[in-house]
Coordinates of C-alpha atoms in Angstrom, one line a residue:
Chain A
X1 CA 0.0 0.0 0.0
X2 CA 1.5 3.3 -1.0
X3 CA -0.5 5.6 1.2
X4 CA 1.8 8.6 0.6
X5 CA 1.6 8.4 -3.2
X6 CA -2.2 8.0 -3.2
X7 CA -2.7 10.8 -0.8
X8 CA -0.4 13.2 -2.7
X9 CA -2.2 12.2 -6.0
X10 CA -5.5 12.9 -4.5
X11 CA -4.5 16.3 -3.0
X12 CA -2.7 17.3 -6.3
X13 CA -5.8 16.6 -8.2
X14 CA -8.0 18.3 -5.7
X15 CA -5.7 21.4 -5.8
X16 CA -6.0 21.5 -9.6
X17 CA -9.8 21.1 -9.5
X18 CA -10.1 24.0 -7.1
X19 CA -7.7 26.3 -8.9
X20 CA -10.6 28.1 -10.7
X21 CA -14.0 28.3 -8.9
X22 CA -15.5 28.7 -12.4
X23 CA -14.9 25.0 -12.8
X24 CA -18.0 24.3 -10.8
X25 CA -20.3 26.9 -12.5
X26 CA -21.7 24.7 -15.3
X27 CA -22.5 21.7 -13.1
X28 CA -23.9 23.8 -10.3
X29 CA -26.3 25.6 -12.7
X30 CA -27.4 22.4 -14.4
X31 CA -27.8 20.6 -11.1
X32 CA -29.8 23.5 -9.6
X33 CA -32.0 23.6 -12.7
X34 CA -32.7 19.9 -12.6
X35 CA -33.6 19.9 -8.9
X36 CA -36.0 22.8 -9.6
X37 CA -37.7 21.1 -12.5
X38 CA -38.0 17.8 -10.7
X39 CA -39.5 19.6 -7.7
X40 CA -42.1 21.0 -10.0
X41 CA -42.7 17.6 -11.6
X42 CA -43.2 16.0 -8.1
X43 CA -45.6 18.9 -7.2
X44 CA -47.7 17.9 -10.1
X45 CA -47.4 14.2 -9.4
X46 CA -48.3 14.6 -5.7
X47 CA -51.4 16.9 -6.3
X48 CA -54.1 15.3 -4.1
X49 CA -51.9 12.5 -2.9
X50 CA -49.9 12.4 0.3
X51 CA -47.4 9.7 -0.7
X52 CA -46.3 7.4 -3.6
X53 CA -44.7 4.0 -2.8
X54 CA -43.9 5.1 0.7
X55 CA -42.4 8.6 -0.4
X56 CA -43.9 11.9 0.5
X57 CA -43.3 14.8 -1.9
X58 CA -40.6 16.3 0.3
X59 CA -38.9 12.8 0.5
X60 CA -39.2 12.5 -3.4
X61 CA -37.4 15.9 -3.8
X62 CA -34.7 15.2 -1.3
X63 CA -34.3 11.7 -2.9
X64 CA -33.6 13.4 -6.2
X65 CA -31.2 16.0 -4.7
X66 CA -29.1 13.1 -3.1
X67 CA -29.4 10.6 -5.9
X68 CA -28.0 13.2 -8.4
X69 CA -24.9 13.9 -6.4
X70 CA -23.1 10.8 -7.8
X71 CA -23.7 11.9 -11.4
X72 CA -22.9 15.5 -10.8
X73 CA -20.1 15.1 -8.2
X74 CA -18.4 11.8 -9.4
X75 CA -19.5 11.7 -12.9
X76 CA -16.8 12.9 -15.3
X77 CA -14.3 10.0 -15.3
X78 CA -15.2 8.4 -18.6
X79 CA -14.3 11.3 -20.8
X80 CA -10.9 12.0 -19.2
X81 CA -9.8 8.4 -19.1
X82 CA -11.0 7.7 -22.7
X83 CA -9.3 10.8 -24.0
X84 CA -6.0 9.9 -22.2
X85 CA -6.1 6.4 -23.9
X86 CA -7.0 7.7 -27.3
X87 CA -4.4 10.5 -27.3
X88 CA -1.6 8.2 -26.0
X89 CA -1.2 10.4 -22.9
X90 CA -1.7 7.2 -21.0
X91 CA 1.9 6.3 -22.0
X92 CA 3.4 8.3 -19.1
X93 CA 1.1 6.5 -16.6
X94 CA 1.9 3.1 -17.9
X95 CA 5.6 3.7 -17.6
X96 CA 5.3 4.5 -13.8
X97 CA 6.0 2.1 -10.9
X98 CA 2.6 2.1 -9.4
X99 CA -0.7 0.2 -9.6
X100 CA -2.5 1.8 -12.5
X101 CA -6.1 1.3 -11.2
X102 CA -5.3 2.5 -7.7
X103 CA -3.4 5.5 -8.9
X104 CA -6.1 6.6 -11.2
X105 CA -8.7 6.1 -8.4
X106 CA -6.8 8.3 -6.0
X107 CA -6.1 10.9 -8.7
X108 CA -9.5 11.1 -10.3
X109 CA -11.8 10.4 -7.3
X110 CA -9.6 12.7 -5.2
X111 CA -10.3 15.6 -7.6
X112 CA -14.0 14.8 -7.5
X113 CA -14.3 15.3 -3.8
X114 CA -14.4 19.0 -4.5
X115 CA -17.3 18.7 -7.0
X116 CA -19.2 16.3 -4.7
X117 CA -18.8 18.7 -1.7
X118 CA -19.9 21.7 -3.8
X119 CA -23.0 19.8 -5.2
X120 CA -23.9 18.4 -1.8
X121 CA -23.8 21.9 -0.3
X122 CA -25.9 23.3 -3.2
X123 CA -28.3 20.5 -3.0
X124 CA -28.9 21.1 0.8
X125 CA -29.4 24.8 0.2
X126 CA -31.7 24.3 -2.7
X127 CA -33.7 21.6 -0.9
X128 CA -34.2 23.9 2.1
X129 CA -35.5 26.6 -0.1
X130 CA -37.8 24.4 -2.1
X131 CA -39.3 21.9 0.4
X132 CA -37.9 22.9 3.8
X133 CA -36.0 20.6 6.2
X134 CA -35.2 17.1 5.0
X135 CA -37.0 14.1 6.6
X136 CA -35.8 13.5 10.2
X137 CA -33.3 10.8 10.9
X138 CA -35.6 10.0 13.9
X139 CA -33.5 10.0 17.1
X140 CA -32.2 13.5 17.8
X141 CA -28.8 14.9 17.1
X142 CA -26.9 11.6 17.5
X143 CA -29.0 10.0 14.8
X144 CA -28.6 13.0 12.6
X145 CA -24.8 12.8 13.0
X146 CA -24.9 9.1 12.3
X147 CA -27.0 9.7 9.2
X148 CA -24.6 12.3 8.1
X149 CA -21.6 10.0 8.5
X150 CA -23.2 7.0 6.8
X151 CA -24.4 9.2 4.0
X152 CA -20.8 10.3 3.4
X153 CA -19.6 6.8 3.3
X154 CA -22.5 5.7 0.9
X155 CA -21.8 8.6 -1.4
X156 CA -18.0 7.9 -1.4
X157 CA -18.8 4.2 -2.2
X158 CA -21.2 5.3 -4.9
X159 CA -18.5 7.6 -6.3
X160 CA -16.0 4.8 -6.2
X161 CA -18.3 2.3 -7.9
X162 CA -19.1 4.9 -10.5
X163 CA -15.3 5.5 -11.1
X164 CA -14.6 1.8 -11.4
X165 CA -17.4 1.2 -13.9
X166 CA -16.4 4.3 -15.9
X167 CA -12.8 3.0 -15.8
X168 CA -13.7 -0.4 -17.2
X169 CA -15.9 1.2 -19.9
X170 CA -13.3 3.8 -20.9
X171 CA -10.6 1.2 -21.3
X172 CA -12.5 -0.3 -24.1
X173 CA -10.8 2.5 -26.1
X174 CA -7.8 0.1 -26.3
X175 CA -9.9 -2.1 -28.5
X176 CA -12.4 0.4 -30.1
X177 CA -11.7 3.7 -31.6
X178 CA -15.3 4.8 -30.8
X179 CA -16.4 3.6 -27.4
X180 CA -18.8 6.5 -26.5
X181 CA -21.8 4.3 -27.2
X182 CA -21.1 2.1 -24.2
X183 CA -21.0 5.1 -22.0
X184 CA -24.2 6.5 -23.3
X185 CA -26.0 3.2 -22.6
X186 CA -24.4 3.0 -19.2
X187 CA -25.4 6.7 -18.3
X188 CA -29.1 6.2 -19.4
X189 CA -29.3 3.0 -17.3
X190 CA -27.9 4.9 -14.2
X191 CA -30.5 7.6 -14.8
X192 CA -33.5 5.3 -15.2
X193 CA -32.5 2.7 -12.6
X194 CA -32.6 4.7 -9.4
X195 CA -31.6 8.3 -10.2
X196 CA -34.5 10.0 -11.7
X197 CA -37.1 8.1 -9.7
X198 CA -36.7 5.8 -6.6
X199 CA -36.5 2.1 -7.4
X200 CA -39.7 1.7 -5.4
X201 CA -41.6 3.6 -8.2
X202 CA -40.7 0.9 -10.8
X203 CA -42.9 -2.1 -11.3
X204 CA -42.1 -4.8 -8.8
X205 CA -40.5 -7.2 -11.2
X206 CA -38.3 -4.4 -12.7
X207 CA -37.4 -3.2 -9.3
X208 CA -36.5 -6.7 -8.1
X209 CA -34.4 -7.3 -11.2
X210 CA -32.7 -3.8 -10.8
X211 CA -31.5 -4.6 -7.4
X212 CA -29.3 -7.3 -8.9
X213 CA -27.5 -4.7 -11.0
X214 CA -24.9 -2.2 -9.8
X215 CA -27.0 0.8 -10.9
X216 CA -29.1 1.3 -7.8
X217 CA -26.0 1.4 -5.7
X218 CA -24.8 4.5 -7.5
X219 CA -27.8 6.7 -6.6
X220 CA -30.7 4.9 -4.9
X221 CA -28.5 3.6 -2.0
X222 CA -27.2 7.0 -0.7
X223 CA -30.6 8.6 -1.4
X224 CA -32.3 5.9 0.7
X225 CA -29.8 6.4 3.4
X226 CA -30.7 10.0 3.6
X227 CA -34.5 10.1 3.0
X228 CA -35.5 6.9 4.9
X229 CA -32.8 6.5 7.4
X230 CA -32.6 3.6 9.7
X231 CA -29.1 2.5 10.9
X232 CA -29.9 -1.2 10.1
X233 CA -31.1 -0.4 6.5
X234 CA -28.2 2.0 5.9
X235 CA -25.6 -0.5 7.0
X236 CA -27.3 -3.1 4.7
X237 CA -27.2 -0.8 1.8
X238 CA -23.6 0.1 2.4
X239 CA -22.7 -3.6 2.7
X240 CA -24.2 -4.2 -0.7
X241 CA -22.4 -1.1 -2.1
X242 CA -19.2 -2.6 -0.8
X243 CA -19.8 -5.9 -2.5
X244 CA -20.4 -4.2 -5.8
X245 CA -17.3 -2.1 -5.3
X246 CA -15.3 -5.4 -4.7
X247 CA -16.8 -6.8 -7.9
X248 CA -15.9 -3.6 -9.8
X249 CA -12.3 -3.6 -8.6
X250 CA -12.0 -7.1 -10.0
X251 CA -13.6 -6.1 -13.2
X252 CA -11.4 -3.0 -13.6
X253 CA -8.2 -5.0 -12.9
X254 CA -9.3 -7.6 -15.4
X255 CA -10.1 -5.1 -18.1
X256 CA -6.8 -3.2 -17.4
X257 CA -4.8 -6.5 -17.5
X258 CA -6.4 -7.5 -20.9
X259 CA -6.2 -4.0 -22.4
X260 CA -2.6 -3.2 -21.4
X261 CA -1.5 -6.1 -23.6
X262 CA -3.3 -4.4 -26.4
X263 CA -1.7 -1.0 -26.1
X264 CA -1.1 0.4 -29.5
X265 CA 0.2 3.9 -29.3
X266 CA 0.8 5.0 -32.8
X267 CA 2.0 8.3 -34.0
X268 CA 4.4 9.4 -31.3
Chain B
X1 CA 28.2 -2.7 -19.7
X2 CA 25.2 -2.4 -22.1
X3 CA 22.4 -0.2 -20.8
X4 CA 20.1 -1.0 -23.6
X5 CA 20.0 -4.1 -25.8
X6 CA 17.4 -4.8 -28.5
X7 CA 17.5 -8.2 -30.2
X8 CA 15.3 -8.9 -33.2
X9 CA 12.8 -6.5 -31.5
X10 CA 9.6 -6.3 -33.6
X11 CA 6.2 -4.8 -33.3
X12 CA 3.3 -5.7 -35.5
X13 CA 0.1 -3.8 -35.3
X14 CA -3.2 -4.9 -36.9
X15 CA -5.2 -2.0 -38.1
X16 CA -8.8 -2.0 -39.0
X17 CA -9.3 -0.6 -42.5
X18 CA -12.4 1.2 -43.4
X19 CA -13.5 0.0 -46.8
X20 CA -14.7 2.3 -49.5
X21 CA -17.8 2.3 -51.6
X22 CA -21.5 1.6 -51.3
X23 CA -22.6 -0.3 -48.2
X24 CA -19.0 -0.2 -46.9
X25 CA -20.0 0.2 -43.4
X26 CA -22.3 -2.7 -43.5
X27 CA -19.7 -4.8 -45.3
X28 CA -17.2 -3.9 -42.6
X29 CA -19.5 -5.3 -40.0
X30 CA -19.9 -8.5 -41.6
X31 CA -16.4 -9.0 -42.8
X32 CA -14.0 -6.5 -41.2
X33 CA -10.9 -5.7 -43.2
X34 CA -7.7 -5.6 -41.4
X35 CA -4.2 -4.5 -42.5
X36 CA -1.0 -5.7 -40.8
X37 CA 1.6 -3.1 -40.2
X38 CA 5.1 -4.1 -39.2
X39 CA 6.1 -1.0 -37.4
X40 CA 9.4 -2.4 -36.1
X41 CA 11.0 -5.3 -38.0
X42 CA 13.5 -7.2 -35.9
X43 CA 15.9 -4.4 -34.9
X44 CA 19.2 -5.1 -33.3
X45 CA 21.4 -2.6 -31.5
X46 CA 22.9 -1.9 -28.0
X47 CA 23.7 1.1 -26.2
X48 CA 26.5 1.2 -23.5
X49 CA 26.0 2.8 -20.2
X50 CA 26.9 6.5 -20.3
X51 CA 26.4 6.8 -24.1
X52 CA 24.3 9.4 -25.8
X53 CA 22.7 7.8 -28.8
X54 CA 20.5 9.5 -31.4
X55 CA 17.7 7.2 -32.6
X56 CA 16.6 8.7 -35.9
X57 CA 14.1 8.0 -38.6
X58 CA 11.4 9.7 -40.7
X59 CA 7.8 9.9 -39.3
X60 CA 6.3 6.4 -39.0
X61 CA 9.7 4.7 -39.1
X62 CA 9.1 3.1 -35.8
X63 CA 11.1 5.3 -33.4
X64 CA 8.4 5.9 -30.9
X65 CA 7.2 2.4 -31.0
X66 CA 10.8 1.2 -30.2
X67 CA 11.1 3.6 -27.3
X68 CA 7.7 2.4 -25.9
X69 CA 8.9 -1.2 -26.2
X70 CA 12.2 -0.3 -24.4
X71 CA 10.2 1.4 -21.6
X72 CA 7.8 -1.4 -21.2
X73 CA 4.7 0.4 -22.4
X74 CA 4.3 -1.7 -25.5
X75 CA 4.8 -5.5 -25.6
X76 CA 7.0 -6.6 -28.5
X77 CA 5.4 -9.0 -31.1
X78 CA 8.8 -10.7 -31.5
X79 CA 12.3 -10.6 -30.3
X80 CA 13.2 -8.9 -27.0
X81 CA 15.0 -6.1 -25.2
X82 CA 16.9 -5.7 -22.0
X83 CA 17.3 -2.3 -20.4
X84 CA 19.7 -2.2 -17.4
X85 CA 19.5 -6.0 -17.4
X86 CA 15.7 -6.2 -17.1
X87 CA 13.1 -7.2 -19.6
X88 CA 10.8 -4.1 -20.1
X89 CA 7.9 -6.2 -21.2
X90 CA 7.9 -8.4 -18.1
X91 CA 9.5 -6.2 -15.5
X92 CA 8.0 -2.8 -16.5
X93 CA 7.4 -1.7 -12.9
X94 CA 10.9 -2.7 -11.7
X95 CA 12.5 -1.0 -14.6
X96 CA 10.4 2.2 -14.1
X97 CA 12.4 3.0 -10.9
X98 CA 15.7 3.3 -12.9
X99 CA 14.6 5.0 -16.2
X100 CA 13.1 8.4 -17.0
X101 CA 11.3 9.5 -20.1
X102 CA 10.1 12.6 -21.8
X103 CA 7.7 12.4 -24.7
X104 CA 8.1 15.9 -26.4
X105 CA 4.5 15.9 -27.7
X106 CA 3.0 14.9 -24.4
X107 CA 3.2 16.3 -20.9
X108 CA 3.7 14.8 -17.5
X109 CA 3.2 18.1 -15.7
X110 CA -0.2 19.2 -14.3
X111 CA -1.4 21.8 -16.7
X112 CA -3.1 24.2 -14.3
X113 CA -0.7 23.8 -11.4
X114 CA 2.8 25.1 -10.9
X115 CA 5.6 22.6 -11.7
X116 CA 6.4 22.4 -8.0
X117 CA 3.2 20.4 -7.5
X118 CA 4.2 17.9 -10.3
X119 CA 7.6 17.5 -8.8
X120 CA 6.1 16.7 -5.4
X121 CA 3.8 14.1 -6.9
X122 CA 6.6 12.6 -9.0
X123 CA 8.7 12.4 -5.7
X124 CA 5.8 10.4 -4.2
X125 CA 5.5 8.2 -7.3
X126 CA 9.2 7.3 -7.0
X127 CA 9.2 7.2 -3.2
X128 CA 11.9 9.8 -2.9
X129 CA 12.1 10.7 0.8
X130 CA 10.8 14.3 1.5
X131 CA 14.2 15.6 2.5
X132 CA 16.0 14.1 -0.5
X133 CA 13.2 15.3 -2.7
X134 CA 13.8 18.9 -1.4
X135 CA 17.6 18.6 -2.1
X136 CA 17.0 17.1 -5.6
X137 CA 14.5 19.6 -6.6
X138 CA 16.7 22.4 -5.4
X139 CA 19.6 21.1 -7.5
X140 CA 17.4 20.6 -10.5
X141 CA 15.9 24.1 -10.1
X142 CA 19.4 25.5 -10.0
X143 CA 20.8 23.6 -13.0
X144 CA 17.7 24.0 -15.2
X145 CA 17.2 27.7 -14.2
X146 CA 13.7 27.0 -12.9
X147 CA 13.6 29.2 -9.9
X148 CA 11.3 31.8 -11.4
X149 CA 9.0 29.1 -12.9
X150 CA 8.4 26.8 -10.0
X151 CA 5.3 28.7 -8.8
X152 CA 3.8 29.6 -12.2
X153 CA 1.0 27.5 -13.5
X154 CA 2.4 25.2 -16.4
X155 CA -0.2 26.6 -18.9
X156 CA 1.5 30.0 -18.5
X157 CA 4.9 28.7 -19.4
X158 CA 6.5 29.1 -22.8
X159 CA 7.1 25.8 -24.7
X160 CA 10.8 26.0 -24.0
X161 CA 10.3 26.7 -20.3
X162 CA 7.8 23.7 -20.2
X163 CA 10.3 21.3 -21.8
X164 CA 13.0 22.4 -19.3
X165 CA 10.5 21.6 -16.5
X166 CA 9.6 18.3 -18.2
X167 CA 13.2 17.1 -18.4
X168 CA 13.9 18.3 -14.9
X169 CA 10.7 16.3 -13.6
X170 CA 11.9 13.2 -15.4
X171 CA 15.2 13.3 -13.4
X172 CA 13.6 13.6 -9.9
X173 CA 14.3 9.9 -9.2
X174 CA 17.8 10.1 -10.6
X175 CA 17.3 7.6 -13.4
X176 CA 20.3 5.9 -15.0
X177 CA 18.7 5.9 -18.5
X178 CA 16.8 8.7 -20.0
X179 CA 14.6 8.3 -23.1
X180 CA 13.9 11.6 -24.8
X181 CA 11.4 11.4 -27.6
X182 CA 11.7 14.6 -29.6
X183 CA 12.3 16.8 -26.7
X184 CA 13.1 19.9 -28.8
X185 CA 10.1 19.7 -31.0
X186 CA 8.6 23.1 -31.6
X187 CA 11.3 25.0 -29.7
X188 CA 13.1 28.1 -31.0
X189 CA 16.9 28.2 -31.6
X190 CA 17.7 29.6 -28.2
X191 CA 15.6 27.1 -26.3
X192 CA 16.9 24.2 -28.4
X193 CA 20.5 25.2 -27.6
X194 CA 19.7 25.3 -23.9
X195 CA 18.0 21.9 -23.9
X196 CA 21.1 20.5 -25.8
X197 CA 23.4 22.0 -23.3
X198 CA 21.4 20.4 -20.4
X199 CA 21.4 17.0 -22.0
X200 CA 25.2 17.2 -22.6
X201 CA 25.8 18.2 -19.0
X202 CA 23.5 15.4 -17.7
X203 CA 25.5 12.9 -19.6
X204 CA 28.9 14.3 -18.6
X205 CA 28.3 15.2 -15.0
X206 CA 26.0 12.4 -13.9
X207 CA 26.8 9.7 -16.5
X208 CA 23.2 9.4 -17.5
X209 CA 22.7 7.2 -20.6
X210 CA 20.6 9.2 -23.1
X211 CA 18.5 7.6 -25.9
X212 CA 17.3 10.5 -28.0
X213 CA 15.0 10.7 -30.9
X214 CA 14.8 14.0 -32.8
X215 CA 14.3 15.4 -36.3
X216 CA 16.7 18.2 -35.5
X217 CA 20.1 17.6 -37.0
X218 CA 21.5 20.3 -34.6
X219 CA 20.5 18.1 -31.6
X220 CA 22.1 15.1 -33.1
X221 CA 25.4 16.7 -34.3
X222 CA 25.9 18.6 -31.0
X223 CA 24.8 16.1 -28.4
X224 CA 25.1 12.6 -29.8
X225 CA 28.2 10.5 -30.3
X226 CA 26.4 7.8 -32.2
X227 CA 23.4 7.5 -34.4
X228 CA 21.1 4.6 -35.0
X229 CA 18.8 5.2 -38.0
X230 CA 15.6 3.3 -38.4
X231 CA 13.6 3.2 -41.5
X232 CA 10.7 1.1 -42.7
X233 CA 11.0 -0.6 -39.3
X234 CA 14.6 -1.7 -39.8
X235 CA 17.9 -0.4 -38.6
X236 CA 19.7 1.0 -41.6
X237 CA 22.6 2.8 -39.9
X238 CA 24.3 2.2 -36.6
X239 CA 27.6 4.2 -36.5
X240 CA 29.4 6.8 -34.6
X241 CA 28.6 10.4 -35.7
X242 CA 32.2 10.7 -36.8
X243 CA 32.1 7.6 -39.0
X244 CA 28.6 8.5 -40.3
X245 CA 29.9 11.9 -41.4
X246 CA 33.0 10.6 -43.0
X247 CA 31.4 7.6 -44.7
X248 CA 28.3 9.2 -45.7
X249 CA 29.6 12.6 -46.5
X250 CA 31.4 11.4 -49.5
X251 CA 29.7 14.1 -51.4
X252 CA 31.2 17.6 -51.7
X253 CA 29.7 20.7 -53.0
X254 CA 32.2 22.5 -55.3
X255 CA 31.4 26.1 -56.3
X256 CA 33.4 28.0 -58.9
X257 CA 33.4 31.6 -60.2
X258 CA 35.3 32.9 -63.2
X259 CA 36.3 36.5 -64.2
X260 CA 34.7 36.0 -67.5
X261 CA 32.2 33.7 -69.3
X262 CA 33.7 30.3 -69.4
X263 CA 32.8 26.8 -70.7
X264 CA 32.5 24.7 -67.5
X265 CA 31.6 21.3 -68.9
X266 CA 33.3 18.5 -67.0
X267 CA 32.9 14.9 -68.2
X268 CA 30.6 12.9 -66.1
X269 CA 29.6 15.8 -63.9
X270 CA 26.5 18.0 -64.4
X271 CA 26.2 21.3 -62.5
X272 CA 23.5 21.7 -59.9
X273 CA 23.4 25.4 -60.7
X274 CA 25.0 27.3 -63.6
X275 CA 25.4 30.8 -64.9
X276 CA 27.7 32.1 -67.6
X277 CA 30.6 32.7 -65.1
X278 CA 29.7 30.4 -62.2
X279 CA 28.6 26.9 -61.4
X280 CA 28.0 24.6 -58.5
X281 CA 28.7 20.8 -58.7
X282 CA 27.9 17.9 -56.4
X283 CA 30.9 15.6 -56.5
X284 CA 30.8 12.0 -55.4
X285 CA 34.3 11.5 -54.3
X286 CA 33.8 7.8 -54.6
X287 CA 33.6 8.3 -58.4
X288 CA 35.6 11.5 -59.0
X289 CA 38.8 12.4 -57.2
X290 CA 38.2 15.9 -55.7
X291 CA 41.8 17.0 -56.7
X292 CA 41.1 16.2 -60.3
X293 CA 37.7 18.0 -60.4
X294 CA 39.4 21.2 -58.8
X295 CA 42.3 21.0 -61.2
X296 CA 39.9 20.6 -64.2
X297 CA 37.9 23.6 -63.1
X298 CA 41.0 25.7 -62.5
X299 CA 42.2 24.9 -66.0
X300 CA 38.9 26.1 -67.7
X301 CA 39.5 29.9 -67.2
X302 CA 40.6 32.7 -64.9
X303 CA 39.3 31.8 -61.4
X304 CA 37.8 34.4 -59.1
X305 CA 36.8 31.9 -56.4
X306 CA 36.4 28.3 -55.7
X307 CA 34.9 26.6 -52.7
X308 CA 34.6 23.0 -51.4
X309 CA 32.0 22.2 -48.9
X310 CA 30.8 19.1 -47.1
X311 CA 27.3 18.1 -47.9
X312 CA 25.2 19.1 -44.9
X313 CA 24.4 16.0 -42.8
X314 CA 20.8 16.9 -43.1
X315 CA 20.9 16.2 -46.8
X316 CA 22.3 12.7 -46.3
X317 CA 19.7 12.0 -43.6
X318 CA 17.1 13.3 -46.1
X319 CA 18.3 10.8 -48.8
X320 CA 18.1 8.0 -46.3
X321 CA 14.6 8.9 -45.3
X322 CA 13.6 9.2 -48.9
X323 CA 14.6 5.6 -49.7
X324 CA 11.9 3.2 -50.4
X325 CA 13.2 0.3 -48.5
X326 CA 15.7 -0.5 -45.7
X327 CA 18.3 -1.9 -48.1
X328 CA 18.0 1.2 -50.3
X329 CA 18.5 3.4 -47.2
X330 CA 21.6 1.5 -46.1
X331 CA 23.0 1.9 -49.6
X332 CA 23.0 5.8 -49.1
X333 CA 25.4 5.6 -46.2
X334 CA 27.7 3.2 -48.0
X335 CA 28.2 5.9 -50.6
X336 CA 25.7 4.6 -53.2
X337 CA 22.8 6.6 -54.6
X338 CA 19.3 6.4 -53.0

């Protein structure tokens, strides 16, 4: 374990990301707009109804606010990784004495922590303005602190899972000149399966099937930890996230191992 | 001791070819067309520790592919290589501790951060102890004249300044072998000169083995003691710069000017340029003794001036590059015609 390397890589990336505050403007504007639009959509959907599939209108809005943090805070890995492979910039990294997957995780997720923190802060502020306080953690200050801690862990695991899946998809650039289509399919599945609407809103069979895929653990899991908090459920969701992260680590390592044998860096 | 050895080193790429014509995309789906490209065809050479070797070739000759195989980034399709006694393909990570590389068309520095941040990260990559890292960074800053640049974001540096930082960054772990892939590309005359001086100094003071690719003849003539020329994926020249110049530069340019219009016909020689009173000949000294040519020209009329110049090395390299095959290219250096 090379703790010093990975912490320096993460802090360097974080420093670069925070060099210009303007870096966050586009994603903050888009995220704020999405949250506002969905709050209006839910206002229409909840007209005359107090809850849908166990969610009140306030819960549905807060769900969306938290579920979108993975996409907006930890969502830009595919483009950077694919570009580095296609341009040959990856040559420098391949020639270094470190674990390629772990280094990229530290560097890229490290930089994303700034985006995730900014989006989370914006989400809390916008949520308060639109629907008031979030659903209670049920148990006073101690429960609120516990929820906050478990939410942070769940979001970090969601971001890590997102990175590892992006990593595996982007490395298909070693085989294919044009691999964007894989990403588009992946992104749409992430949106449909647990980001735009809670899994519980889907038909039972679809929801049951979705829980066997990694997609709900990118957005549904942290959002559930926040809007329907119970320590036991939160730990169960986090355990499932950990299992998917472990699977995604193996997948990323396998894809890297296969693709690094196919490196073909032409033209300098 | 040999720092770098390449034995029958080969790399074959399989390219997918996009067919032309109607329904080409559909046809490609059913029966994709592929083309085999032998980028490097069994090259052999070795570089001793402490040598500075130029690795030359036209675009697409296989230079960068060879460097990437020597640094372990690409796996050879055939043959093998040893760098500092290690097999780059199998021991890439182990080798990485002892080699440095600069790819002139790519950057290892963080674009929006000052170079100091990249140096700190590279120190962590190569596990350089913080105290030693400070000492090494200080020494590199002094030697490369980076004091004023270390806290300026890389994107604000000129290309010459950036390349100085790139080379310094590649030395943070004191590598024994340095691979420089076109380090002076795009630099102005002053910056090129400065980079050459730094490379020479690195080699002389620290004994670093330097394996350099460049299209700039100035780099090669000033810095390198030996040249390996690769063309069509084959090594066509592997000689000391001195030998290369003497063997290859068998052509002289003879210029002559007379006081009045003169007949300047010489049997077997046609002038490159000619006016009524002057002419310029390219003389292949393997075919015509220079002394006989000068004497014949002197006898033609009243001489005002006569000059004899070596053919520029660049022209010879150009002829090698223009050759259609490895054998043809090799013939150029043996004094034959391309």
